[in-house]
PDB file of C-alpha atoms in Angstrom:
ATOM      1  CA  UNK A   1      35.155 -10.424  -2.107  1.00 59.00           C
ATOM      2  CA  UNK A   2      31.861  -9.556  -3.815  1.00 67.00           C
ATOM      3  CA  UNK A   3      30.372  -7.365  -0.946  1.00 72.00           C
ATOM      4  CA  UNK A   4      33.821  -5.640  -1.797  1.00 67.00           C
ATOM      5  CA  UNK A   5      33.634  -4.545  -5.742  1.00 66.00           C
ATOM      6  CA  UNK A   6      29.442  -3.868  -4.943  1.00 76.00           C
ATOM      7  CA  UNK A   7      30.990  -1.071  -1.889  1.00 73.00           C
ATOM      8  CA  UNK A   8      33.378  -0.197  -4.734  1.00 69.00           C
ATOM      9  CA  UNK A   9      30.713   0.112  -7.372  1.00 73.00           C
ATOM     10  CA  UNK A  10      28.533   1.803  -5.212  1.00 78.00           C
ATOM     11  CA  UNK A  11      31.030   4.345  -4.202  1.00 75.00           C
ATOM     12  CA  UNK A  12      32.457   5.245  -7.587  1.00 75.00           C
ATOM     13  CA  UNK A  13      28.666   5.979  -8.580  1.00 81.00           C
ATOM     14  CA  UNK A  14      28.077   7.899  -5.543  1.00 79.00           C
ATOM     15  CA  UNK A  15      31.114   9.928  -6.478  1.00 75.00           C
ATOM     16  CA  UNK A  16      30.545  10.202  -9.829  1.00 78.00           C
ATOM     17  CA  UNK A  17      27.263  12.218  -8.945  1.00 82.00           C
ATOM     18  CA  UNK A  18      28.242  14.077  -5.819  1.00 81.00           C
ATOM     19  CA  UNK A  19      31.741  14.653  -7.139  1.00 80.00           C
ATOM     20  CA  UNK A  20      31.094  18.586  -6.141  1.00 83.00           C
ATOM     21  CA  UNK A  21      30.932  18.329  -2.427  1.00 85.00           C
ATOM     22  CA  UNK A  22      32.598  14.864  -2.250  1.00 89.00           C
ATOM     23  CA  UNK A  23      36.109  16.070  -2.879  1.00 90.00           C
ATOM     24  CA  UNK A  24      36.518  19.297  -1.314  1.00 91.00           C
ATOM     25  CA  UNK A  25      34.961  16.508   2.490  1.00 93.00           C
ATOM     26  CA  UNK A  26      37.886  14.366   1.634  1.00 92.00           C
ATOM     27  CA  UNK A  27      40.640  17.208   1.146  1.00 92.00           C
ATOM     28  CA  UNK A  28      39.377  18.430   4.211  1.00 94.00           C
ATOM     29  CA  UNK A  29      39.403  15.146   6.149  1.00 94.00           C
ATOM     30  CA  UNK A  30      42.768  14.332   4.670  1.00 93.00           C
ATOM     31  CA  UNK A  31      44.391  17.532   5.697  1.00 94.00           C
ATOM     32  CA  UNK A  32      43.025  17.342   8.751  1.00 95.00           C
ATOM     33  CA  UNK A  33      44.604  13.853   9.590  1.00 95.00           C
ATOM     34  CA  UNK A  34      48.048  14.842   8.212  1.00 94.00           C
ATOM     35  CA  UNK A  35      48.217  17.669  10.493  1.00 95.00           C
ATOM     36  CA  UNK A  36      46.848  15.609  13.555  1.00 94.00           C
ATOM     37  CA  UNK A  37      49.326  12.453  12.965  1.00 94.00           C
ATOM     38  CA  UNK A  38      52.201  15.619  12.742  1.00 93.00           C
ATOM     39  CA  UNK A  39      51.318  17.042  16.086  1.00 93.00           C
ATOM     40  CA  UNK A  40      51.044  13.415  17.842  1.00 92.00           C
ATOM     41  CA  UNK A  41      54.628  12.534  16.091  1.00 92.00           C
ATOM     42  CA  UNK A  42      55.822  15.873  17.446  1.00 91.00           C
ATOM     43  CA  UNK A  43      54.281  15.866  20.584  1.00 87.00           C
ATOM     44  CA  UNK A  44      55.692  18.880  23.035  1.00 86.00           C
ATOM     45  CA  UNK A  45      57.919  19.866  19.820  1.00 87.00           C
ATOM     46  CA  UNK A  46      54.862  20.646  18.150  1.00 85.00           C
ATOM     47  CA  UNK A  47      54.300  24.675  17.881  1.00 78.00           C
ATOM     48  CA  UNK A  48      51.628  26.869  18.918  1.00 82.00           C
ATOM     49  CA  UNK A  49      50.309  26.715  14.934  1.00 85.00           C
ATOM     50  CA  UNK A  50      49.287  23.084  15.830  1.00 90.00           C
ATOM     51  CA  UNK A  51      46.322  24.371  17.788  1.00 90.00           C
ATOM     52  CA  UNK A  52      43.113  23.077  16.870  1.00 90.00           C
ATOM     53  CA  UNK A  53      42.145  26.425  15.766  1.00 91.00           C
ATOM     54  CA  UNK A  54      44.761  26.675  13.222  1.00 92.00           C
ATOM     55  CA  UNK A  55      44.845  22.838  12.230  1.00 93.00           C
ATOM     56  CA  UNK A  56      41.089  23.661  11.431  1.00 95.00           C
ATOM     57  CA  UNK A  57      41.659  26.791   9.342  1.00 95.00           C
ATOM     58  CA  UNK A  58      44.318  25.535   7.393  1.00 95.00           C
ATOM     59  CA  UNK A  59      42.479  22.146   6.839  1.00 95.00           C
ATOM     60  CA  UNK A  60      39.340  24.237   5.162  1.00 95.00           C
ATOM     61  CA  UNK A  61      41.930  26.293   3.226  1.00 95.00           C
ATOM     62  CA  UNK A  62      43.167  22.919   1.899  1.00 93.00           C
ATOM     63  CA  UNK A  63      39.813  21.983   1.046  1.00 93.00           C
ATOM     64  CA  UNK A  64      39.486  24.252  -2.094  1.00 91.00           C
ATOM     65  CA  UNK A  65      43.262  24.033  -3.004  1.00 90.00           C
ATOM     66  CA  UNK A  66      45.168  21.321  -5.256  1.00 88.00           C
ATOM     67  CA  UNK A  67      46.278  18.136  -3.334  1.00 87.00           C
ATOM     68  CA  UNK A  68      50.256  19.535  -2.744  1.00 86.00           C
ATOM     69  CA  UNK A  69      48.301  22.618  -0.447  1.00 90.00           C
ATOM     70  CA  UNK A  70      48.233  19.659   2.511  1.00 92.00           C
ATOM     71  CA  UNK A  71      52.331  18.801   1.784  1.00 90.00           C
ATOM     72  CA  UNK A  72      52.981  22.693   2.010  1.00 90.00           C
ATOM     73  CA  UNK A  73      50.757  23.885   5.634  1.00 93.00           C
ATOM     74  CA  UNK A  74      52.202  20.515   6.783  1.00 93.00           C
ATOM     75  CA  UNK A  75      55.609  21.940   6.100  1.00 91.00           C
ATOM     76  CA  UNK A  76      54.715  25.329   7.407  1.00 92.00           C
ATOM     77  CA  UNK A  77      53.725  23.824  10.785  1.00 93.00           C
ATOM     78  CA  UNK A  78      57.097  21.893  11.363  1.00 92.00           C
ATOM     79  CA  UNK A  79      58.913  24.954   9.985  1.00 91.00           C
ATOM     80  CA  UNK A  80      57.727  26.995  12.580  1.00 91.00           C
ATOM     81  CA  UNK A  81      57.708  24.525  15.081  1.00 90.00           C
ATOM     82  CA  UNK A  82      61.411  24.454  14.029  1.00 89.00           C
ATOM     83  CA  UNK A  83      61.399  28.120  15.144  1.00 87.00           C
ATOM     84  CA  UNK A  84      60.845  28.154  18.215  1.00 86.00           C
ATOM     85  CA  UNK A  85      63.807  25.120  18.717  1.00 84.00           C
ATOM     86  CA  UNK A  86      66.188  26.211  16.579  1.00 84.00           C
ATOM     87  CA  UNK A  87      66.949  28.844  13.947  1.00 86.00           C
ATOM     88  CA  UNK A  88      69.616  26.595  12.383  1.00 85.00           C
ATOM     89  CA  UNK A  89      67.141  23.675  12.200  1.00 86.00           C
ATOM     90  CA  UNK A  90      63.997  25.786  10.488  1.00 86.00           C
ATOM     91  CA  UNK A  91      67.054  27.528   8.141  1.00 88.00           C
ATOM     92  CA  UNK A  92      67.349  24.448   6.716  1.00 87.00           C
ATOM     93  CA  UNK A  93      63.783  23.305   6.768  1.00 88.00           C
ATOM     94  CA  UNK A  94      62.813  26.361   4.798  1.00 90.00           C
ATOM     95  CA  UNK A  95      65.563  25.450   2.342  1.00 89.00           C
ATOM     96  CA  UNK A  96      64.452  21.800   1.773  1.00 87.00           C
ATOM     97  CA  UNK A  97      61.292  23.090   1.171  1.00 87.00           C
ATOM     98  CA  UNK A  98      62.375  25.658  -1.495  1.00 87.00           C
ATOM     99  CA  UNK A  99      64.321  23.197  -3.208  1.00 83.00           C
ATOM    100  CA  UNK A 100      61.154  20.678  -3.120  1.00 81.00           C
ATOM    101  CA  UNK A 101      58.611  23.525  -4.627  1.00 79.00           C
ATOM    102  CA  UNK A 102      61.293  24.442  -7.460  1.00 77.00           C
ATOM    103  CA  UNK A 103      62.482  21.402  -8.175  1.00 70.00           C
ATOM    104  CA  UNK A 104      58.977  19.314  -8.213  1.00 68.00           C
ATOM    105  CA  UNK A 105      56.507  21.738  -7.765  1.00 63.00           C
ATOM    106  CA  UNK A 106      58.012  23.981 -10.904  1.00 59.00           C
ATOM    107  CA  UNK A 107      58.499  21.333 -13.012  1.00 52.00           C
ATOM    108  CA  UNK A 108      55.847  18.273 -12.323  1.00 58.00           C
ATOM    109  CA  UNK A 109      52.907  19.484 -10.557  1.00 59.00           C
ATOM    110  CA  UNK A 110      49.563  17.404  -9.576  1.00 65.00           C
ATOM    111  CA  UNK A 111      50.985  14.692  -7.335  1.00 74.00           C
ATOM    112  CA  UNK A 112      52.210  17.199  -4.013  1.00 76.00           C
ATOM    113  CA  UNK A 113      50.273  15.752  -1.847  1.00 84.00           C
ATOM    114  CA  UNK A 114      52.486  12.306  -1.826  1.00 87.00           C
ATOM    115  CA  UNK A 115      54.865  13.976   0.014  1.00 88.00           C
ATOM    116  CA  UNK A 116      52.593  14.741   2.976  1.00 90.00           C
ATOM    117  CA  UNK A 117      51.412  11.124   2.469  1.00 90.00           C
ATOM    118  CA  UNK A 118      54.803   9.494   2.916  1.00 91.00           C
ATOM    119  CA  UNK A 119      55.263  11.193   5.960  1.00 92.00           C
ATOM    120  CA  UNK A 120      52.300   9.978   7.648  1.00 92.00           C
ATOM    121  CA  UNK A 121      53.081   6.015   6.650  1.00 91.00           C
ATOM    122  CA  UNK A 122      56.259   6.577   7.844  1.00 90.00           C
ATOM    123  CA  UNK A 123      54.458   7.754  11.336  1.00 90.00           C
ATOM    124  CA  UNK A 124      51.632   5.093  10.995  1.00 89.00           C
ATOM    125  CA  UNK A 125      54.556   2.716  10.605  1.00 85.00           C
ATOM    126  CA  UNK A 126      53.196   1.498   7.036  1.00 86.00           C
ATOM    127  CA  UNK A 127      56.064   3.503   4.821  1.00 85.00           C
ATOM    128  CA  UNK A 128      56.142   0.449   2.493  1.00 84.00           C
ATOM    129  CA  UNK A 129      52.683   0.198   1.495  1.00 86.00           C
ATOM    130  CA  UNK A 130      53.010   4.065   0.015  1.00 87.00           C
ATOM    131  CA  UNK A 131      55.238   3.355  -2.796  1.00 87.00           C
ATOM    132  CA  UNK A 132      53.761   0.354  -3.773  1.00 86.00           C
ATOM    133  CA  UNK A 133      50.409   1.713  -3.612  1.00 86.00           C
ATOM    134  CA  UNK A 134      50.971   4.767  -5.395  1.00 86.00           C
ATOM    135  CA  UNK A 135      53.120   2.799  -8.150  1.00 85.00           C
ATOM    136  CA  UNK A 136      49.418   1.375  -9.031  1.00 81.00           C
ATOM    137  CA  UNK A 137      48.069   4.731  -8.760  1.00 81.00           C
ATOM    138  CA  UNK A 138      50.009   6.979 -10.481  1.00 83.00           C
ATOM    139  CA  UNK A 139      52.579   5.227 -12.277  1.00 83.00           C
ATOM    140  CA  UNK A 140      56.746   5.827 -12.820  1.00 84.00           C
ATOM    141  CA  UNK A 141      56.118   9.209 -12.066  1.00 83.00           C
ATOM    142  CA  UNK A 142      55.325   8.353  -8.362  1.00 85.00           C
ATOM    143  CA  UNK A 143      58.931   7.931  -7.667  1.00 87.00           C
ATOM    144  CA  UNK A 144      60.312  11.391  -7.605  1.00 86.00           C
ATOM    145  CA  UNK A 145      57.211  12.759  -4.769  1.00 87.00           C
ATOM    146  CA  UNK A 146      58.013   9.121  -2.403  1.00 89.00           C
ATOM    147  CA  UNK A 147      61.782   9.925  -2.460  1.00 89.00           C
ATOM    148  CA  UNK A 148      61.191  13.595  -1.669  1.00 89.00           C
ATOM    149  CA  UNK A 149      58.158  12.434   0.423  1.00 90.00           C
ATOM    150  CA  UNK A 150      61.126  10.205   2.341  1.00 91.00           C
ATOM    151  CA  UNK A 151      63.851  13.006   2.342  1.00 91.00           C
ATOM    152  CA  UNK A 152      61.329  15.287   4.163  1.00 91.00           C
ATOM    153  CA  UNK A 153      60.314  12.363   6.916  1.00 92.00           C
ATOM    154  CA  UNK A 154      64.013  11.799   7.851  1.00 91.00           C
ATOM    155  CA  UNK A 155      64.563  15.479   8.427  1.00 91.00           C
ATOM    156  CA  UNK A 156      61.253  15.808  10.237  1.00 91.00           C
ATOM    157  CA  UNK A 157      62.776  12.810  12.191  1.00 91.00           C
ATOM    158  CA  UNK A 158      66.529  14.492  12.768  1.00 88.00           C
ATOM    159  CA  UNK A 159      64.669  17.655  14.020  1.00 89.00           C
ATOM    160  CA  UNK A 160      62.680  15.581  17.031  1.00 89.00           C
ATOM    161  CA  UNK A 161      64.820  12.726  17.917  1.00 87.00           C
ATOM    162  CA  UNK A 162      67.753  15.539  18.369  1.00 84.00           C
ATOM    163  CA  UNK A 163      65.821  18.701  19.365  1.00 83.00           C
ATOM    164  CA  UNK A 164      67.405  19.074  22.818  1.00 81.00           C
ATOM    165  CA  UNK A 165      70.546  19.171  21.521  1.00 80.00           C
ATOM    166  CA  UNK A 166      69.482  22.494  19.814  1.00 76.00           C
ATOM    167  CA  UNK A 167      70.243  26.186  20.581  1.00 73.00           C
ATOM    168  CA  UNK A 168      68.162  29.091  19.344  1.00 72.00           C
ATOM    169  CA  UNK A 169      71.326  31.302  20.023  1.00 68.00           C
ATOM    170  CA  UNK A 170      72.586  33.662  17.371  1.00 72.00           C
ATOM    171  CA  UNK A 171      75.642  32.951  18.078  1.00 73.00           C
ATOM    172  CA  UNK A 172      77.760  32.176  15.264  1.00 77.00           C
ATOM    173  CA  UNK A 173      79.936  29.673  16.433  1.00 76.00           C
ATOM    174  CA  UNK A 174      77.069  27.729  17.503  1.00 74.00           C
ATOM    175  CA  UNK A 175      75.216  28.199  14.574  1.00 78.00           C
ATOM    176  CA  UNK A 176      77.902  26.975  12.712  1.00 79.00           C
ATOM    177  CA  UNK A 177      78.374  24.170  14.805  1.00 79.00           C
ATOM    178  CA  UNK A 178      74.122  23.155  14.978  1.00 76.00           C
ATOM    179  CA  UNK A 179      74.638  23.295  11.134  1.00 80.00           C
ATOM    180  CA  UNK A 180      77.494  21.124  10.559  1.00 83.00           C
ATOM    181  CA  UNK A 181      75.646  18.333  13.081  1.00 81.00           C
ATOM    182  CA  UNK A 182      72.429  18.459  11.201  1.00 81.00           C
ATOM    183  CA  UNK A 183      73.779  18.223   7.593  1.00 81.00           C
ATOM    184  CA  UNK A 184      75.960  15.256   8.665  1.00 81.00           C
ATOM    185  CA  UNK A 185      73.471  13.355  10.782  1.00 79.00           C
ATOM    186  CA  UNK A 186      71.141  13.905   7.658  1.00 81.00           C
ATOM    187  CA  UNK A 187      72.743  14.052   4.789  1.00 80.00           C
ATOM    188  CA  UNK A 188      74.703  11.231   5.881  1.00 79.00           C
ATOM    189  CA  UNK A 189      72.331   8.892   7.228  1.00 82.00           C
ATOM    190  CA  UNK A 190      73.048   5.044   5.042  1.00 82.00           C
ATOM    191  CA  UNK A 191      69.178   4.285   6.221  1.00 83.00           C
ATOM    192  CA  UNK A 192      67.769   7.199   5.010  1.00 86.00           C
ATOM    193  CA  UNK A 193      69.803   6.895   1.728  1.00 86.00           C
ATOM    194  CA  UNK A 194      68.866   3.068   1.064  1.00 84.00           C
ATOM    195  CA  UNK A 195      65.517   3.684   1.973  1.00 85.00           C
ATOM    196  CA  UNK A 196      64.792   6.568  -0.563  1.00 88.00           C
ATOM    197  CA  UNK A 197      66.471   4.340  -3.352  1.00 86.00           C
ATOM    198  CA  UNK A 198      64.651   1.463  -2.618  1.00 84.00           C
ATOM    199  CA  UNK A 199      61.139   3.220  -2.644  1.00 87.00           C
ATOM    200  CA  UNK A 200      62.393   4.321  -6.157  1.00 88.00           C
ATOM    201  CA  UNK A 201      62.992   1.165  -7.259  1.00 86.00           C
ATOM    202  CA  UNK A 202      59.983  -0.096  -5.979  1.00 85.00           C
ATOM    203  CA  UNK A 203      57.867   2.023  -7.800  1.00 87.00           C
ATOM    204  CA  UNK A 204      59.952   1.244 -10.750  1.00 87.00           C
ATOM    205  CA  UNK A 205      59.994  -2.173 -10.701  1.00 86.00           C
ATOM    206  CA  UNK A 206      56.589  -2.714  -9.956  1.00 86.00           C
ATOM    207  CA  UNK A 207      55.670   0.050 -12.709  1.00 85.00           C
ATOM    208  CA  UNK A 208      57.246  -2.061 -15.384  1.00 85.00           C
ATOM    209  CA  UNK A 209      56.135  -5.215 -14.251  1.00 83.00           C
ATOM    210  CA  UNK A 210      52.286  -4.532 -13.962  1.00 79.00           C
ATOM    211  CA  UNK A 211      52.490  -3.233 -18.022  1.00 78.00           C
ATOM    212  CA  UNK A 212      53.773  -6.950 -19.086  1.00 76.00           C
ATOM    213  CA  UNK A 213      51.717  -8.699 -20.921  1.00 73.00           C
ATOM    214  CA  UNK A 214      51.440 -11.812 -18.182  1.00 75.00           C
ATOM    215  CA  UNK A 215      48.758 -13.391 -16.351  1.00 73.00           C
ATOM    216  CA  UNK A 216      48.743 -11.564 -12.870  1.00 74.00           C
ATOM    217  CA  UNK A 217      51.207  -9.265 -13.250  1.00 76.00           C
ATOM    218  CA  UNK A 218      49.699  -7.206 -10.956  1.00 75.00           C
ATOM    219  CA  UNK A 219      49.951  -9.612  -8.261  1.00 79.00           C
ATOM    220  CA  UNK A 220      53.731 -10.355  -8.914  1.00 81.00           C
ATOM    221  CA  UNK A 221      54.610  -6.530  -9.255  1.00 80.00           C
ATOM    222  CA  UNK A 222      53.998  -6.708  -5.721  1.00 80.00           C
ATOM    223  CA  UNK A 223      55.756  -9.645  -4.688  1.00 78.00           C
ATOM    224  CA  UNK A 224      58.528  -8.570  -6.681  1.00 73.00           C
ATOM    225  CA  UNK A 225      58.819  -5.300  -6.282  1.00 68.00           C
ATOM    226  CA  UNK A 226      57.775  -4.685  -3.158  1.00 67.00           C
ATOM    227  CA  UNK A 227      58.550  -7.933  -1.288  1.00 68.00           C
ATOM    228  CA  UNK A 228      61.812  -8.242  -2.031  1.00 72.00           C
ATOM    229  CA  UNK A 229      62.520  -4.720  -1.791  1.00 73.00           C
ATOM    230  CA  UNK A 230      61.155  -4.555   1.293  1.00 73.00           C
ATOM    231  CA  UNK A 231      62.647  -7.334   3.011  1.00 73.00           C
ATOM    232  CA  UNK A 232      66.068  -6.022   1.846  1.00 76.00           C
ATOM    233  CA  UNK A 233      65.818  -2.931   3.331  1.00 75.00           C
ATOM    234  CA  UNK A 234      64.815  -4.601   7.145  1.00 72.00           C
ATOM    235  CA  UNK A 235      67.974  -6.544   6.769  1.00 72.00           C
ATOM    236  CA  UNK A 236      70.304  -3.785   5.560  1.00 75.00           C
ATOM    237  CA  UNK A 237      68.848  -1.411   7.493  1.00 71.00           C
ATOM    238  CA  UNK A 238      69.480  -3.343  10.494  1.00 68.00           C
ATOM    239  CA  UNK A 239      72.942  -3.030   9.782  1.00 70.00           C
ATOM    240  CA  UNK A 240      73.054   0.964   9.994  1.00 65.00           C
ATOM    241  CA  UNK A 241      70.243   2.439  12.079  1.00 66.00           C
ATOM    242  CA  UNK A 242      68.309   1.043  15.873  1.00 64.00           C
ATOM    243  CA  UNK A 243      65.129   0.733  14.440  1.00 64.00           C
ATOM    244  CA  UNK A 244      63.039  -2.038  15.845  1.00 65.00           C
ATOM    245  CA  UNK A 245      62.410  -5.030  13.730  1.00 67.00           C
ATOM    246  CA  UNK A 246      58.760  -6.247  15.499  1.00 71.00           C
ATOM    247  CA  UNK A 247      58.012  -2.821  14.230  1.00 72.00           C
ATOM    248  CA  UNK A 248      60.002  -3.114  10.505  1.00 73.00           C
ATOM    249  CA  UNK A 249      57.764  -6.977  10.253  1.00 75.00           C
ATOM    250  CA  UNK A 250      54.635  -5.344  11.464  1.00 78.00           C
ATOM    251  CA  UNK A 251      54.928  -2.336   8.940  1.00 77.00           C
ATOM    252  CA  UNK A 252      55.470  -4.929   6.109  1.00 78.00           C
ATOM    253  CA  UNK A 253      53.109  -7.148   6.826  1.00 80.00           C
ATOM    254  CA  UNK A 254      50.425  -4.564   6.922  1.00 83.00           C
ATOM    255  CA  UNK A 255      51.854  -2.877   3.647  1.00 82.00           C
ATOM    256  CA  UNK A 256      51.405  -6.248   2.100  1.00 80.00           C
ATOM    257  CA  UNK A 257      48.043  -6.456   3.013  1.00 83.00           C
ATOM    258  CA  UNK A 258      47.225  -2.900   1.944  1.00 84.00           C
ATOM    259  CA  UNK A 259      48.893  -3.685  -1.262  1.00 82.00           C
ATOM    260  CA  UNK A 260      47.421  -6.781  -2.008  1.00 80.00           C
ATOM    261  CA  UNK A 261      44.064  -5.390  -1.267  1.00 81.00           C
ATOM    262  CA  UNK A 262      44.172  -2.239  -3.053  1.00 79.00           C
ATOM    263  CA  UNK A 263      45.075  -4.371  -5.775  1.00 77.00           C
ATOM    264  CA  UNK A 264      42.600  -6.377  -5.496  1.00 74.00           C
ATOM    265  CA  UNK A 265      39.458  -4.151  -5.350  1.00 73.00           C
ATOM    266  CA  UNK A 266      40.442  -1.557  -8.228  1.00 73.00           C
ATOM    267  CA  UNK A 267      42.538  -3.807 -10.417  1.00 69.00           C
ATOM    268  CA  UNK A 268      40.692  -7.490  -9.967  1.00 68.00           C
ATOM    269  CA  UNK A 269      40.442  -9.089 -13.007  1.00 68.00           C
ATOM    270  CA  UNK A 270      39.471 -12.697 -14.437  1.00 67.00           C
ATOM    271  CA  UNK A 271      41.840 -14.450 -15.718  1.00 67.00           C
ATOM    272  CA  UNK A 272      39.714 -17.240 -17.068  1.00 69.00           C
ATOM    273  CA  UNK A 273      37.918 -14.776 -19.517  1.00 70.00           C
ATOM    274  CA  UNK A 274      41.230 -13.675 -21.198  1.00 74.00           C
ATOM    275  CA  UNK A 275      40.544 -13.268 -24.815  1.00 78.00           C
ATOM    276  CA  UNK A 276      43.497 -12.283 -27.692  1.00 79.00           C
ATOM    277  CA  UNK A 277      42.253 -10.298 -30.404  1.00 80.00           C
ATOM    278  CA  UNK A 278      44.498  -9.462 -33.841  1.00 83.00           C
ATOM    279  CA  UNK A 279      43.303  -6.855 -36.229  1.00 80.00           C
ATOM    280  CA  UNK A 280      44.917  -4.730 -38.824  1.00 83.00           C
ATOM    281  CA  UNK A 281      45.046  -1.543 -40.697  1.00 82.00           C
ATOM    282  CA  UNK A 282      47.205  -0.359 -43.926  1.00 79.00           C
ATOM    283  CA  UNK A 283      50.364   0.098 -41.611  1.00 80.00           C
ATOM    284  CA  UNK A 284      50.169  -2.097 -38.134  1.00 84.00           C
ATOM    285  CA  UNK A 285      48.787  -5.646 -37.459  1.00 83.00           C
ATOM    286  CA  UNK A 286      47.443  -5.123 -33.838  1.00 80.00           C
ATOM    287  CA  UNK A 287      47.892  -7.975 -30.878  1.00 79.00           C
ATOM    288  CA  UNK A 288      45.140  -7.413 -27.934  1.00 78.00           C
ATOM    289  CA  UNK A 289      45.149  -9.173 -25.149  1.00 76.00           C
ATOM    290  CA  UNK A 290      41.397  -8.348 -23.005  1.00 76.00           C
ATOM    291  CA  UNK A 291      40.862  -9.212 -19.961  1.00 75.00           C
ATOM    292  CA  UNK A 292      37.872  -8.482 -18.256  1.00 77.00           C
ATOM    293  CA  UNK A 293      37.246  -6.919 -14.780  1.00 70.00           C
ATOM    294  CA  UNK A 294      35.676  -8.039 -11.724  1.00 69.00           C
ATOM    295  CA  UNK A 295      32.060  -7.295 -11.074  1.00 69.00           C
ATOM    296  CA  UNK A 296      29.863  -8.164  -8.504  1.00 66.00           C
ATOM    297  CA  UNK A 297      27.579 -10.971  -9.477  1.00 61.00           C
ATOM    298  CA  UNK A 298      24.376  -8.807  -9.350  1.00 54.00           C
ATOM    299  CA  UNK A 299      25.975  -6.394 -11.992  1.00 53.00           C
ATOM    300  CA  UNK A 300      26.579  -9.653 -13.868  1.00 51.00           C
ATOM    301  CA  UNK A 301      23.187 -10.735 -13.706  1.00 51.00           C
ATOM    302  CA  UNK A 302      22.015  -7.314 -14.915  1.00 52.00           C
ATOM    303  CA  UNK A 303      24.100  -7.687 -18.154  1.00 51.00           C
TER     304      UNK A 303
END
C-alpha cells in the first residue's frame, strides 16, 4: 500500500507542474475511449461518424472543451447512427438529449461528462462502481448526471437490442406505431426505473454517511451504500429483466474493488492519530475532530 500513495504523490506533483499539457492528453484519451467502447457496444449499428477519422477529430475537439463536450459527440454519434435505422428512434434521441442539455446542462454545469461515463461502466459491465465512485468525488450533486447518465444507457440499449425491428419509412402509421413501442419498452422498463433510483440513493447514502463524524466512515459508506444497494438491485432486477447474474456478481465484485481502492488511495487516513481539538470565539465553541492522512513512509521520514 505504500508503493501506492508514493505513485499517488508522485503523480499529483507531476500534475501539479505539467497541469497545461496534462489535461487537455487525458480529455483526449478519455474521449477517445468513450467513443471506441460506443462503436464496439454498437457494433454494425454503429454509423459511418464512428470512423476512425471522425472518432479522432472529435476526440481533439474534446481536448480543449469542458468535460460534458465527450457526453455531447458521444450523443451525436448514436444520434446519427440512429439515423440511418430509424427516424422515429433518433426523433427521440435528439429529444432526450435536449431535455438533458436544458435541464442539467442550463442549470448545473461542470459535471457533463458523468453521463458519458455511466454509459461506458454500464458497457464495461462495472455500472456500480460509477455512482459510488463519483459520490466520493463529487458529492450529492453526483446523483442527478448518474441517473441521467443511466436514462441515456437504457435508451442507447432499447435502440440496439431492438434495431431490426425498426423502419426508416415515413410512413405515418408506422411512425406512429415505432413510437408507441419505443416509449413503452423504455419508459416502462421496472429495471431501468429501479436501477436509476438506486444509483441515486447510492450516491445519497454514501454522501451522508462519509460526512459523519465516525471512525471509517468512508469505508462503511461503501458497504452501506453501495453493498446493499447493489445487491438489491441483482435480486430485484432478476425479477423483471434477462440479464445474466455471473455477469451482475462479476460487475459488483469489481465495483467493490474499484470502490474500495479508490477509497483507499485518495481518502486513506490513520485512524490511530485521531486527535479532538475544542476552541472558541465570542459566539461558537468549536469541536474538531483531525485525522491525519496517509503518506508514504519516505515523506514521513522527510518531516
Amino acid at each position: 500500500m505504500n508503493a501506492l500513495f508514493s505513485i499517488r504523490d508522485n503523480i499529483r506533483r507531476f500534475y501539479a507542474s505539467n497541469n497545461t499539457f496534462i489535461r487537455p492528453l487525458i480529455k483526449l484519451c478519455s474521449a477517445l475511449f468513450t467513443f471506441f467502447v460506443l462503436k464496439l457496444y454498437l457494433g454494425e449499428l454503429a454509423g459511418g461518424f464512428f470512423e476512425l477519422s471522425f472518432l479522432l477529430l472529435f476526440s481533439l475537439i474534446c481536448a480543449f472543451l469542458p468535460w460534458g463536450a465527450i457526453t455531447f459527440f458521444a450523443g451525436v454519434l448514436v444520434l446519427m447512427s440512429m439515423l440511418d435505422v430509424s427516424y422515429v428512434m433518433a426523433g427521440i434521441m435528439l429529444m432526450a438529449m435536449l431535455i438533458i442539455g436544458v435541464l442539467y446542462f442550463g442549470f448545473k454545469p461542470g459535471h457533463g461528462g458523468v453521463i458519458a461515463l455511466v454509459c461506458v461502466g454500464f458497457i464495461l459491465k462495472i455500472q456500480f462502481a460509477v455512482p459510488m465512485i463519483l459520490a466520493f468525488a463529487i458529492g450529492a450533486g453526483a446523483a442527478i448526471p448518474c441517473a441521467l447518465g443511466a436514462f441515456s444507457w437504457f435508451l442507447i440499449k432499447y435502440f440496439a437490442d431492438h434495431a431490426s425491428s425498426f423502419t426508416r419509412a415515413v410512413d405515418p402509421t408506422a411512425m406512429v406505431n415505432d413510437f408507441s413501442s419505443i416509449v413503452d419498452g423504455v419508459l416502462k422498463d421496472k429495471y431501468m426505473i429501479l436501477v436509476i433510483a438506486a444509483f441515486v440513493l447510492c450516491v445519497l447514502v454514501i454522501s451522508a454517511i462519509r460526512s459523519l463524524s465516525i471512525d471509517h466512515a468512508w469505508t462503511i459508506a461503501i458497504g452501506a451504500g453501495g453493498g446493499v444497494l447493489c445487491i438489491l438491485v441483482v435480486i430485484i432486477g432478476a425479477l423483471f429483466s434477462e440479464t445474466s447474474l455471473f455477469w451482475d456478481i462479476f460487475g459488483i465484485v469489481v465495483s467493490f474493488g474499484l470502490a474500495f481502492l479508490y477509497e483507499a488511495v485518495f481518502f486513506g487516513v490513520d485512524y490511530s492519530g485521531s486527535e479532538r481539538v475544542q476552541f472558541e470565539d465570542d459566539d461558537y465553541f468549536y469541536y474538531v475532530k483531525a485525522i491525519p492522512k496517509i503518506k508514504p513512509e519516505e515523506d514521513e521520514r522527510r518531516s
